[in-house]
PDB file of C-alpha atoms and ligand atoms in Angstrom:
ATOM      1  CA  MET A 114      37.472  24.120 112.659  1.00  0.00           C
ATOM      2  CA  LYS A 115      40.760  25.678 113.754  1.00  0.00           C
ATOM      3  CA  PRO A 116      40.650  29.406 114.540  1.00  0.00           C
ATOM      4  CA  VAL A 117      43.051  31.505 112.470  1.00  0.00           C
ATOM      5  CA  ALA A 118      44.615  34.846 113.357  1.00  0.00           C
ATOM      6  CA  GLU A 119      46.198  36.139 110.165  1.00  0.00           C
ATOM      7  CA  ALA A 120      48.661  38.254 112.144  1.00  0.00           C
ATOM      8  CA  CYS A 121      50.181  35.041 113.510  1.00  0.00           C
ATOM      9  CA  GLU A 122      51.037  33.948 109.976  1.00  0.00           C
ATOM     10  CA  ARG A 123      52.830  37.232 109.391  1.00  0.00           C
ATOM     11  CA  ASN A 124      54.681  37.593 112.687  1.00  0.00           C
ATOM     12  CA  ARG A 125      55.647  33.995 113.454  1.00  0.00           C
ATOM     13  CA  ASP A 126      58.914  33.907 111.496  1.00  0.00           C
ATOM     14  CA  PRO A 127      60.311  37.199 112.834  1.00  0.00           C
ATOM     15  CA  ILE A 128      59.375  36.087 116.370  1.00  0.00           C
ATOM     16  CA  LEU A 129      60.883  32.643 115.846  1.00  0.00           C
ATOM     17  CA  GLY A 130      64.125  34.220 114.663  1.00  0.00           C
ATOM     18  CA  VAL A 131      64.525  35.797 118.101  1.00  0.00           C
ATOM     19  CA  LEU A 132      63.159  32.886 120.156  1.00  0.00           C
ATOM     20  CA  THR A 133      65.556  30.475 118.466  1.00  0.00           C
ATOM     21  CA  ARG A 134      68.372  32.507 119.984  1.00  0.00           C
ATOM     22  CA  VAL A 135      66.978  33.509 123.377  1.00  0.00           C
ATOM     23  CA  PHE A 136      65.271  30.170 124.131  1.00  0.00           C
ATOM     24  CA  ALA A 137      68.245  28.081 122.940  1.00  0.00           C
ATOM     25  CA  HIS A 138      69.059  26.937 126.480  1.00  0.00           C
ATOM     26  CA  ARG A 139      65.545  26.942 127.935  1.00  0.00           C
ATOM     27  CA  HIS A 140      63.686  23.794 128.979  1.00  0.00           C
ATOM     28  CA  ARG A 141      60.121  24.700 129.853  1.00  0.00           C
ATOM     29  CA  VAL A 142      58.224  27.656 128.376  1.00  0.00           C
ATOM     30  CA  LEU A 143      54.898  28.946 129.637  1.00  0.00           C
ATOM     31  CA  GLU A 144      52.959  30.736 126.908  1.00  0.00           C
ATOM     32  CA  ILE A 145      50.489  33.167 128.475  1.00  0.00           C
ATOM     33  CA  GLY A 146      47.403  33.860 126.357  1.00  0.00           C
ATOM     34  CA  SER A 147      48.017  31.272 123.631  1.00  0.00           C
ATOM     35  CA  GLY A 148      44.989  32.566 121.698  1.00  0.00           C
ATOM     36  CA  THR A 149      44.381  30.412 118.631  1.00  0.00           C
ATOM     37  CA  GLY A 150      47.289  28.054 119.374  1.00  0.00           C
ATOM     38  CA  GLN A 151      49.028  28.863 116.067  1.00  0.00           C
ATOM     39  CA  HIS A 152      52.135  30.260 117.731  1.00  0.00           C
ATOM     40  CA  ALA A 153      52.410  27.248 120.048  1.00  0.00           C
ATOM     41  CA  VAL A 154      52.494  24.684 117.257  1.00  0.00           C
ATOM     42  CA  TYR A 155      54.823  26.743 115.056  1.00  0.00           C
ATOM     43  CA  PHE A 156      57.316  27.531 117.787  1.00  0.00           C
ATOM     44  CA  GLY A 157      56.957  24.129 119.441  1.00  0.00           C
ATOM     45  CA  ALA A 158      57.802  22.364 116.164  1.00  0.00           C
ATOM     46  CA  ALA A 159      60.840  24.554 115.555  1.00  0.00           C
ATOM     47  CA  LEU A 160      62.083  24.470 119.151  1.00  0.00           C
ATOM     48  CA  ALA A 161      61.744  20.770 119.805  1.00  0.00           C
ATOM     49  CA  HIS A 162      64.356  20.821 122.593  1.00  0.00           C
ATOM     50  CA  LEU A 163      61.892  22.485 124.979  1.00  0.00           C
ATOM     51  CA  VAL A 164      58.475  21.814 126.458  1.00  0.00           C
ATOM     52  CA  TRP A 165      55.921  24.449 125.403  1.00  0.00           C
ATOM     53  CA  GLN A 166      53.052  24.803 127.877  1.00  0.00           C
ATOM     54  CA  THR A 167      50.032  26.539 126.371  1.00  0.00           C
ATOM     55  CA  SER A 168      47.549  28.472 128.498  1.00  0.00           C
ATOM     56  CA  ASP A 169      44.633  30.852 128.211  1.00  0.00           C
ATOM     57  CA  LEU A 170      41.174  31.599 129.527  1.00  0.00           C
ATOM     58  CA  PRO A 171      38.825  28.598 129.126  1.00  0.00           C
ATOM     59  CA  GLN A 172      36.997  29.986 126.069  1.00  0.00           C
ATOM     60  CA  ALA A 173      40.203  29.743 124.007  1.00  0.00           C
ATOM     61  CA  HIS A 174      40.954  26.119 124.859  1.00  0.00           C
ATOM     62  CA  ALA A 175      38.927  24.408 122.116  1.00  0.00           C
ATOM     63  CA  GLY A 176      40.783  26.292 119.404  1.00  0.00           C
ATOM     64  CA  ILE A 177      44.176  25.625 120.946  1.00  0.00           C
ATOM     65  CA  ARG A 178      43.330  21.926 121.297  1.00  0.00           C
ATOM     66  CA  ALA A 179      42.322  21.803 117.624  1.00  0.00           C
ATOM     67  CA  TRP A 180      45.722  23.142 116.515  1.00  0.00           C
ATOM     68  CA  LEU A 181      47.564  20.868 118.929  1.00  0.00           C
ATOM     69  CA  GLY A 182      45.541  17.843 117.836  1.00  0.00           C
ATOM     70  CA  ASP A 183      46.446  18.340 114.185  1.00  0.00           C
ATOM     71  CA  ALA A 184      50.105  19.031 114.908  1.00  0.00           C
ATOM     72  CA  GLY A 185      50.633  16.072 117.238  1.00  0.00           C
ATOM     73  CA  LEU A 186      53.745  17.540 118.819  1.00  0.00           C
ATOM     74  CA  PRO A 187      54.882  15.679 121.953  1.00  0.00           C
ATOM     75  CA  ASN A 188      56.577  18.771 123.398  1.00  0.00           C
ATOM     76  CA  VAL A 189      53.560  21.110 123.127  1.00  0.00           C
ATOM     77  CA  LEU A 190      51.220  20.604 126.066  1.00  0.00           C
ATOM     78  CA  GLU A 191      47.430  20.926 126.237  1.00  0.00           C
ATOM     79  CA  PRO A 192      46.250  24.314 127.511  1.00  0.00           C
ATOM     80  CA  VAL A 193      45.902  24.979 131.201  1.00  0.00           C
ATOM     81  CA  THR A 194      43.390  27.515 132.422  1.00  0.00           C
ATOM     82  CA  LEU A 195      45.360  30.595 133.286  1.00  0.00           C
ATOM     83  CA  ASP A 196      43.825  33.955 134.104  1.00  0.00           C
ATOM     84  CA  VAL A 197      46.792  36.128 134.957  1.00  0.00           C
ATOM     85  CA  LEU A 198      44.686  37.774 137.672  1.00  0.00           C
ATOM     86  CA  ALA A 199      44.309  34.471 139.544  1.00  0.00           C
ATOM     87  CA  ASP A 200      46.333  34.088 142.735  1.00  0.00           C
ATOM     88  CA  ALA A 201      47.420  30.570 141.751  1.00  0.00           C
ATOM     89  CA  TRP A 202      48.594  29.354 138.344  1.00  0.00           C
ATOM     90  CA  ASP A 203      48.616  25.607 137.705  1.00  0.00           C
ATOM     91  CA  VAL A 204      51.905  25.615 135.807  1.00  0.00           C
ATOM     92  CA  GLY A 205      54.812  24.663 138.062  1.00  0.00           C
ATOM     93  CA  VAL A 206      58.241  26.193 137.609  1.00  0.00           C
ATOM     94  CA  CYS A 207      59.257  27.508 134.183  1.00  0.00           C
ATOM     95  CA  ASP A 208      62.569  28.840 132.948  1.00  0.00           C
ATOM     96  CA  ALA A 209      60.983  30.801 130.103  1.00  0.00           C
ATOM     97  CA  PHE A 210      57.787  32.782 129.489  1.00  0.00           C
ATOM     98  CA  PHE A 211      56.327  33.959 126.198  1.00  0.00           C
ATOM     99  CA  SER A 212      53.288  36.105 125.592  1.00  0.00           C
ATOM    100  CA  ALA A 213      52.136  37.793 122.390  1.00  0.00           C
ATOM    101  CA  ASN A 214      49.579  40.553 122.148  1.00  0.00           C
ATOM    102  CA  VAL A 215      48.254  40.176 125.680  1.00  0.00           C
ATOM    103  CA  VAL A 216      49.806  43.189 127.447  1.00  0.00           C
ATOM    104  CA  HIS A 217      47.755  45.717 125.429  1.00  0.00           C
ATOM    105  CA  ILE A 218      44.556  43.637 125.621  1.00  0.00           C
ATOM    106  CA  ALA A 219      44.530  42.944 129.361  1.00  0.00           C
ATOM    107  CA  SER A 220      44.054  45.682 131.968  1.00  0.00           C
ATOM    108  CA  TRP A 221      47.076  47.269 133.629  1.00  0.00           C
ATOM    109  CA  ASP A 222      46.107  45.417 136.831  1.00  0.00           C
ATOM    110  CA  ALA A 223      46.304  42.206 134.815  1.00  0.00           C
ATOM    111  CA  VAL A 224      49.739  43.125 133.433  1.00  0.00           C
ATOM    112  CA  ARG A 225      50.983  43.713 136.970  1.00  0.00           C
ATOM    113  CA  ALA A 226      49.441  40.384 138.008  1.00  0.00           C
ATOM    114  CA  MET A 227      51.175  38.704 135.078  1.00  0.00           C
ATOM    115  CA  PHE A 228      54.558  39.743 136.412  1.00  0.00           C
ATOM    116  CA  ARG A 229      53.618  38.688 139.953  1.00  0.00           C
ATOM    117  CA  GLY A 230      52.691  35.284 138.537  1.00  0.00           C
ATOM    118  CA  ILE A 231      55.928  35.047 136.604  1.00  0.00           C
ATOM    119  CA  ALA A 232      57.782  35.868 139.828  1.00  0.00           C
ATOM    120  CA  ARG A 233      55.972  33.003 141.612  1.00  0.00           C
ATOM    121  CA  HIS A 234      56.721  30.458 138.887  1.00  0.00           C
ATOM    122  CA  ARG A 235      60.053  31.474 137.464  1.00  0.00           C
ATOM    123  CA  ALA A 236      63.193  29.470 137.841  1.00  0.00           C
ATOM    124  CA  ASP A 237      66.081  31.494 139.225  1.00  0.00           C
ATOM    125  CA  ASP A 238      67.562  31.460 135.740  1.00  0.00           C
ATOM    126  CA  CYS A 239      64.797  32.552 133.378  1.00  0.00           C
ATOM    127  CA  VAL A 240      63.949  34.473 130.207  1.00  0.00           C
ATOM    128  CA  VAL A 241      60.738  36.420 129.532  1.00  0.00           C
ATOM    129  CA  ALA A 242      59.789  37.404 125.966  1.00  0.00           C
ATOM    130  CA  LEU A 243      56.817  39.698 125.277  1.00  0.00           C
ATOM    131  CA  TYR A 244      55.607  40.541 121.781  1.00  0.00           C
ATOM    132  CA  GLY A 245      53.367  43.451 120.880  1.00  0.00           C
ATOM    133  CA  PRO A 246      53.183  47.219 120.381  1.00  0.00           C
ATOM    134  CA  TYR A 247      54.770  49.550 122.946  1.00  0.00           C
ATOM    135  CA  ASN A 248      55.096  53.292 123.456  1.00  0.00           C
ATOM    136  CA  TYR A 249      58.439  54.900 124.285  1.00  0.00           C
ATOM    137  CA  GLY A 250      58.783  58.128 126.225  1.00  0.00           C
ATOM    138  CA  GLY A 251      54.997  58.380 126.300  1.00  0.00           C
ATOM    139  CA  ARG A 252      54.816  58.489 122.491  1.00  0.00           C
ATOM    140  CA  PHE A 253      53.362  56.172 119.904  1.00  0.00           C
ATOM    141  CA  THR A 254      55.939  54.809 117.500  1.00  0.00           C
ATOM    142  CA  SER A 255      53.614  55.195 114.506  1.00  0.00           C
ATOM    143  CA  GLN A 256      50.330  56.703 113.428  1.00  0.00           C
ATOM    144  CA  SER A 257      48.920  53.211 112.957  1.00  0.00           C
ATOM    145  CA  ASN A 258      49.726  52.363 116.587  1.00  0.00           C
ATOM    146  CA  ALA A 259      47.956  55.560 117.712  1.00  0.00           C
ATOM    147  CA  GLN A 260      44.882  54.518 115.736  1.00  0.00           C
ATOM    148  CA  PHE A 261      45.091  50.988 117.104  1.00  0.00           C
ATOM    149  CA  ASP A 262      45.277  52.337 120.662  1.00  0.00           C
ATOM    150  CA  ALA A 263      42.184  54.503 120.110  1.00  0.00           C
ATOM    151  CA  TRP A 264      40.347  51.473 118.737  1.00  0.00           C
ATOM    152  CA  LEU A 265      41.419  49.334 121.708  1.00  0.00           C
ATOM    153  CA  ARG A 266      40.329  51.899 124.298  1.00  0.00           C
ATOM    154  CA  HIS A 267      36.986  52.489 122.569  1.00  0.00           C
ATOM    155  CA  ARG A 268      36.354  48.754 122.710  1.00  0.00           C
ATOM    156  CA  ASP A 269      37.624  48.382 126.308  1.00  0.00           C
ATOM    157  CA  PRO A 270      38.819  51.435 128.292  1.00  0.00           C
ATOM    158  CA  ALA A 271      41.025  49.166 130.438  1.00  0.00           C
ATOM    159  CA  SER A 272      43.120  48.077 127.454  1.00  0.00           C
ATOM    160  CA  GLY A 273      45.624  50.065 125.408  1.00  0.00           C
ATOM    161  CA  ILE A 274      49.214  50.189 124.257  1.00  0.00           C
ATOM    162  CA  ARG A 275      51.513  50.266 127.291  1.00  0.00           C
ATOM    163  CA  ASP A 276      54.606  52.323 127.943  1.00  0.00           C
ATOM    164  CA  PHE A 277      57.740  50.254 127.535  1.00  0.00           C
ATOM    165  CA  GLU A 278      59.238  51.979 130.601  1.00  0.00           C
ATOM    166  CA  ALA A 279      56.321  50.939 132.843  1.00  0.00           C
ATOM    167  CA  VAL A 280      56.503  47.310 131.737  1.00  0.00           C
ATOM    168  CA  ASP A 281      60.271  47.317 132.110  1.00  0.00           C
ATOM    169  CA  GLU A 282      59.818  48.571 135.686  1.00  0.00           C
ATOM    170  CA  LEU A 283      57.592  45.563 136.450  1.00  0.00           C
ATOM    171  CA  ALA A 284      60.214  43.246 134.978  1.00  0.00           C
ATOM    172  CA  ARG A 285      63.018  44.851 136.955  1.00  0.00           C
ATOM    173  CA  ALA A 286      60.953  44.588 140.125  1.00  0.00           C
ATOM    174  CA  ILE A 287      61.047  40.796 139.841  1.00  0.00           C
ATOM    175  CA  GLY A 288      64.770  40.680 139.236  1.00  0.00           C
ATOM    176  CA  LEU A 289      64.867  40.741 135.441  1.00  0.00           C
ATOM    177  CA  GLU A 290      66.904  42.965 133.205  1.00  0.00           C
ATOM    178  CA  LEU A 291      66.218  43.923 129.627  1.00  0.00           C
ATOM    179  CA  LEU A 292      68.382  41.859 127.294  1.00  0.00           C
ATOM    180  CA  GLU A 293      66.949  42.778 123.907  1.00  0.00           C
ATOM    181  CA  ASP A 294      64.398  45.098 122.338  1.00  0.00           C
ATOM    182  CA  ASN A 295      63.786  43.756 118.849  1.00  0.00           C
ATOM    183  CA  ALA A 296      61.940  45.624 116.107  1.00  0.00           C
ATOM    184  CA  MET A 297      59.194  43.486 114.610  1.00  0.00           C
ATOM    185  CA  PRO A 298      56.887  43.949 111.604  1.00  0.00           C
ATOM    186  CA  ALA A 299      53.919  46.336 111.790  1.00  0.00           C
ATOM    187  CA  ASN A 300      55.493  48.519 114.495  1.00  0.00           C
ATOM    188  CA  ASN A 301      55.591  45.755 117.083  1.00  0.00           C
ATOM    189  CA  ARG A 302      58.465  44.872 119.422  1.00  0.00           C
ATOM    190  CA  LEU A 303      59.777  41.658 120.897  1.00  0.00           C
ATOM    191  CA  LEU A 304      61.096  42.540 124.356  1.00  0.00           C
ATOM    192  CA  VAL A 305      63.347  40.035 126.107  1.00  0.00           C
ATOM    193  CA  TRP A 306      64.286  40.113 129.779  1.00  0.00           C
ATOM    194  CA  GLY A 307      66.564  37.778 131.704  1.00  0.00           C
ATOM    195  CA  SER A 308      67.214  37.038 135.324  1.00  0.00           C
ATOM    196  CA  THR A 309      69.589  39.074 137.443  1.00  0.00           C
ATOM    197  CA  ALA A 310      70.926  38.405 140.918  1.00  0.00           C
ATOM    198  CA  VAL A 311      68.059  40.438 142.408  1.00  0.00           C
ATOM    199  CA  ARG A 312      65.173  38.131 143.133  1.00  0.00           C
ATOM    200  CA  ALA A 313      63.050  39.999 145.658  1.00  0.00           C
ATOM    201  CA  VAL A 314      59.748  41.440 144.424  1.00  0.00           C
ATOM    202  CA  ARG A 315      59.798  45.163 145.042  1.00  0.00           C
ATOM    203  CA  PRO A 316      56.687  47.161 146.091  1.00  0.00           C
ATOM    204  CA  VAL A 317      56.046  48.501 142.573  1.00  0.00           C
ATOM    205  CA  LEU A 318      54.021  45.337 141.961  1.00  0.00           C
TER     206      LEU A 318
HETATM  207  C1  SAM B 445      44.923  39.453 121.069  1.00  0.00           C
HETATM  208  S1  SAM B 445      44.850  37.857 121.761  1.00  0.00           S
HETATM  209  C2  SAM B 445      46.484  37.259 121.431  1.00  0.00           C
HETATM  210  C3  SAM B 445      46.510  35.774 121.239  1.00  0.00           C
HETATM  211  C4  SAM B 445      47.845  35.201 120.742  1.00  0.00           C
HETATM  212  N1  SAM B 445      48.851  35.263 121.762  1.00  0.00           N
HETATM  213  C5  SAM B 445      48.286  35.895 119.475  1.00  0.00           C
HETATM  214  O1  SAM B 445      49.302  36.587 119.481  1.00  0.00           O
HETATM  215  O2  SAM B 445      47.588  35.747 118.476  1.00  0.00           O
HETATM  216  C6  SAM B 445      44.863  38.156 123.518  1.00  0.00           C
HETATM  217  C7  SAM B 445      44.811  36.905 124.350  1.00  0.00           C
HETATM  218  O3  SAM B 445      44.905  37.279 125.721  1.00  0.00           O
HETATM  219  C8  SAM B 445      44.062  36.440 126.466  1.00  0.00           C
HETATM  220  N2  SAM B 445      43.753  37.084 127.736  1.00  0.00           N
HETATM  221  C9  SAM B 445      43.025  38.196 127.930  1.00  0.00           C
HETATM  222  N3  SAM B 445      42.913  38.457 129.248  1.00  0.00           N
HETATM  223  C10 SAM B 445      43.602  37.499 129.896  1.00  0.00           C
HETATM  224  C11 SAM B 445      43.837  37.215 131.259  1.00  0.00           C
HETATM  225  N4  SAM B 445      43.333  37.986 132.245  1.00  0.00           N
HETATM  226  N5  SAM B 445      44.594  36.140 131.573  1.00  0.00           N
HETATM  227  C12 SAM B 445      45.095  35.351 130.588  1.00  0.00           C
HETATM  228  N6  SAM B 445      44.888  35.569 129.272  1.00  0.00           N
HETATM  229  C13 SAM B 445      44.143  36.619 128.925  1.00  0.00           C
HETATM  230  C14 SAM B 445      42.863  36.256 125.550  1.00  0.00           C
HETATM  231  O4  SAM B 445      42.067  35.154 125.913  1.00  0.00           O
HETATM  232  C15 SAM B 445      43.527  36.114 124.201  1.00  0.00           C
HETATM  233  O5  SAM B 445      43.843  34.786 123.887  1.00  0.00           O
END
């Protein structure tokens, strides 16, 4: 049976509205933490001009394969095992990266590793889109996000809603600049960075 995350049903159209624009000229997208696989088949079907590479930890693969099997989309690829903390990712070069609801689940070390991995695998010209809740100026954007953060940290002290500014610093350290910060339903954001002329990885990572 295919796993279902109800949030994916609610957020997929607002996310797609942005991806349609920012991925219009992309060729190969790596999705980090594909989860159920619902996003991959929905976005892959709508953005048929690009190859959508799914990935996640091994325990998520059966669910992703189930969604991919039913959808039968030639441009959405079977999941590769990708732990962002691994020193090597088996994904080749990508000119776009998408990840939803991973940055607040993974540890901060893992978020830093995610950007190091993106730096290793990014084309010079690339776009990175991250969906999820973020804090600004050290503040929650809503009471519900504050409650969600408390729930996350109770469940796993290494997780939690991240500061936008800290994530933006990681992006800038690998030569990306913020292009868009889109408001999404349920107090989430869809942050979009793009490549700049600066390609060196600075020590912040
Ligand atoms: C809350 S789920 C989000 C799934 C999906 N992207 C969505 O929006 O529904 C978090 C995902 O992050 C993945 N994840 C957690 N730690 C990870 C790591 N170190 N490397 C790669 N993926 C990780 C989990 O396996 C899970 O699929």
